[in-house]
Amino acid sequence: MAAALEEARIAGAAGEIPVGAIVLGPDGEVLARGRNARAHGVDPTAHAEVIAIREAATQLGDRFLDGCTLVVTLEPCTMCAGVILAARVPRVVFGAWDEKAGAVGSVYDLLRDGRLPHPVPEVVSGVMAAECAAVLTEFFAERR
C-alpha cells in the first residue's frame, strides 16, 4: 500500500485526484503502477486502477492477470470494478472506503455479485485506510 500511496501523492501534486494503484505480479514484485490522470490526459477512463491493469497486462502479454494482486488507495468505482472482473484479477486490496461511488462493498459490491459470470476475487479492505483517506481529505481541503 505504501507504493500505491506514493502514486496517489504524485497524482495529487500534479492536480489530479490523489488515487494510486499498483499491480503485484504472481511473485509479489511490483509489476505495474498507476495514478489518476483524468484531467491531464483528458480521459474519463484514466483511473489509477485502469492504468495499472493496462500496464500489467502489457507486461504479462496477457489480458488476464492470473496470480496478480491489485492494490489501490481508494475503493474502486463501478467502472474499475468492471475492469478488475474483465482482467480476472484474483485479489484486490484497497485502503479508504468510497461512500459516494464505491463498488466493492460500500455503495455497490460488484466484485462479489454472484450474478456476474466472472470468478469472484478475494477482497481485502481498509489497509492503511486512515493514511489513504488523509491524502484525499488534504487534497480536497486545499481546493475549498
Short mmCIF file of C-alpha atoms in Angstrom, two decimals:
data_model
loop_
_atom_site.label_atom_id
_atom_site.label_comp_id
_atom_site.label_asym_id
_atom_site.label_seq_id
_atom_site.Cartn_x
_atom_site.Cartn_y
_atom_site.Cartn_z
CA MET A 1 0.00 0.00 0.00
CA ALA A 2 2.92 2.35 0.60
CA ALA A 3 3.81 2.18 -3.11
CA ALA A 4 0.20 2.90 -4.09
CA LEU A 5 0.15 5.85 -1.67
CA GLU A 6 3.26 7.24 -3.33
CA GLU A 7 1.46 7.10 -6.69
CA ALA A 8 -1.52 8.88 -5.11
CA ARG A 9 0.71 11.65 -3.78
CA ILE A 10 2.31 12.12 -7.22
CA ALA A 11 -1.17 12.40 -8.76
CA GLY A 12 -2.23 14.95 -6.14
CA ALA A 13 0.89 17.04 -6.69
CA ALA A 14 0.00 17.13 -10.40
CA GLY A 15 -3.52 18.37 -9.60
CA GLU A 16 -5.23 15.03 -10.15
CA ILE A 17 -7.47 13.41 -7.55
CA PRO A 18 -4.88 11.53 -5.48
CA VAL A 19 -5.61 7.87 -6.08
CA GLY A 20 -2.78 5.43 -6.71
CA ALA A 21 -2.61 1.78 -7.62
CA ILE A 22 -0.05 -0.94 -8.14
CA VAL A 23 -0.32 -4.46 -9.51
CA LEU A 24 1.79 -7.09 -7.84
CA GLY A 25 2.81 -9.97 -10.04
CA PRO A 26 2.48 -13.61 -9.00
CA ASP A 27 5.96 -13.36 -7.45
CA GLY A 28 4.87 -10.41 -5.24
CA GLU A 29 7.02 -7.87 -7.09
CA VAL A 30 5.56 -4.60 -8.39
CA LEU A 31 4.57 -5.32 -11.98
CA ALA A 32 2.76 -2.06 -12.79
CA ARG A 33 1.89 1.33 -11.34
CA GLY A 34 -0.97 3.70 -11.96
CA ARG A 35 -2.28 7.02 -10.73
CA ASN A 36 -5.28 9.10 -11.68
CA ALA A 37 -4.66 11.02 -14.90
CA ARG A 38 -8.17 12.01 -15.98
CA ALA A 39 -7.70 15.78 -16.05
CA HIS A 40 -4.31 15.96 -17.73
CA GLY A 41 -4.96 13.09 -20.08
CA VAL A 42 -8.45 14.38 -20.93
CA ASP A 43 -9.56 10.78 -20.47
CA PRO A 44 -12.52 9.88 -18.24
CA THR A 45 -11.27 6.28 -18.04
CA ALA A 46 -7.79 7.20 -16.75
CA HIS A 47 -8.37 5.96 -13.22
CA ALA A 48 -5.37 4.62 -11.30
CA GLU A 49 -6.68 1.05 -11.38
CA VAL A 50 -7.31 1.05 -15.13
CA ILE A 51 -3.86 2.45 -15.87
CA ALA A 52 -2.15 -0.09 -13.61
CA ILE A 53 -4.16 -3.01 -15.02
CA ARG A 54 -3.41 -1.96 -18.61
CA GLU A 55 0.29 -1.74 -17.85
CA ALA A 56 0.29 -5.10 -16.05
CA ALA A 57 -1.49 -6.79 -18.97
CA THR A 58 1.11 -5.34 -21.34
CA GLN A 59 3.95 -6.52 -19.10
CA LEU A 60 2.48 -10.03 -18.89
CA GLY A 61 1.42 -10.14 -22.52
CA ASP A 62 -1.99 -11.39 -21.40
CA ARG A 63 -5.36 -9.75 -20.80
CA PHE A 64 -5.90 -11.94 -17.72
CA LEU A 65 -3.91 -11.10 -14.60
CA ASP A 66 -3.84 -14.58 -13.12
CA GLY A 67 -1.99 -14.70 -9.81
CA CYS A 68 -1.75 -10.91 -9.54
CA THR A 69 -2.92 -8.54 -6.81
CA LEU A 70 -4.29 -5.04 -7.38
CA VAL A 71 -3.52 -2.64 -4.52
CA VAL A 72 -5.34 0.70 -4.64
CA THR A 73 -5.68 3.56 -2.18
CA LEU A 74 -9.44 4.06 -2.69
CA GLU A 75 -12.26 1.58 -3.09
CA PRO A 76 -12.75 1.01 -6.84
CA CYS A 77 -15.74 2.55 -8.63
CA THR A 78 -18.14 0.65 -10.89
CA MET A 79 -16.00 1.19 -13.99
CA CYS A 80 -12.87 -0.03 -12.26
CA ALA A 81 -14.70 -2.99 -10.75
CA GLY A 82 -15.74 -3.96 -14.27
CA VAL A 83 -12.14 -3.76 -15.48
CA ILE A 84 -10.99 -5.82 -12.48
CA LEU A 85 -13.50 -8.52 -13.37
CA ALA A 86 -12.66 -8.41 -17.09
CA ALA A 87 -8.95 -8.80 -16.29
CA ARG A 88 -9.75 -11.61 -13.84
CA VAL A 89 -7.69 -10.05 -11.08
CA PRO A 90 -7.88 -12.66 -8.32
CA ARG A 91 -7.10 -10.37 -5.38
CA VAL A 92 -7.93 -6.73 -4.66
CA VAL A 93 -6.58 -4.79 -1.70
CA PHE A 94 -7.80 -1.26 -1.05
CA GLY A 95 -7.36 1.42 1.58
CA ALA A 96 -10.09 4.00 2.05
CA TRP A 97 -13.78 3.34 1.51
CA ASP A 98 -15.59 5.46 -1.08
CA GLU A 99 -19.01 6.12 0.44
CA LYS A 100 -20.14 8.03 -2.67
CA ALA A 101 -19.10 5.82 -5.56
CA GLY A 102 -17.51 2.65 -4.19
CA ALA A 103 -18.35 -0.60 -5.94
CA VAL A 104 -16.56 -3.11 -3.73
CA GLY A 105 -18.77 -3.07 -0.68
CA SER A 106 -19.84 0.43 0.27
CA VAL A 107 -22.40 1.59 -2.32
CA TYR A 108 -22.27 -1.49 -4.57
CA ASP A 109 -20.46 -4.81 -4.38
CA LEU A 110 -19.86 -5.74 -7.99
CA LEU A 111 -16.82 -7.90 -7.39
CA ARG A 112 -18.77 -10.33 -5.24
CA ASP A 113 -22.05 -10.21 -7.16
CA GLY A 114 -22.76 -13.87 -7.90
CA ARG A 115 -24.98 -12.97 -10.84
CA LEU A 116 -21.97 -11.99 -12.92
CA PRO A 117 -20.15 -14.66 -14.95
CA HIS A 118 -16.70 -13.90 -13.55
CA PRO A 119 -14.55 -15.53 -10.88
CA VAL A 120 -15.05 -13.81 -7.53
CA PRO A 121 -11.81 -12.15 -6.41
CA GLU A 122 -10.61 -12.05 -2.84
CA VAL A 123 -11.10 -8.55 -1.40
CA VAL A 124 -9.09 -7.09 1.47
CA SER A 125 -10.37 -3.68 2.56
CA GLY A 126 -9.24 -0.97 4.94
CA VAL A 127 -5.48 -1.45 4.55
CA MET A 128 -3.84 1.76 5.76
CA ALA A 129 -7.31 3.30 5.46
CA ALA A 130 -6.55 6.35 7.59
CA GLU A 131 -3.45 7.23 5.58
CA CYS A 132 -5.26 6.72 2.28
CA ALA A 133 -8.22 8.83 3.37
CA ALA A 134 -5.93 11.58 4.69
CA VAL A 135 -4.32 12.07 1.27
CA LEU A 136 -7.76 12.63 -0.25
CA THR A 137 -9.01 14.82 2.60
CA GLU A 138 -5.94 17.08 2.41
CA PHE A 139 -6.22 17.37 -1.37
CA PHE A 140 -9.85 18.49 -1.26
CA ALA A 141 -9.32 20.77 1.76
CA GLU A 142 -6.69 22.71 -0.20
CA ARG A 143 -9.18 23.27 -3.01
CA ARG A 144 -12.07 24.57 -0.89
#
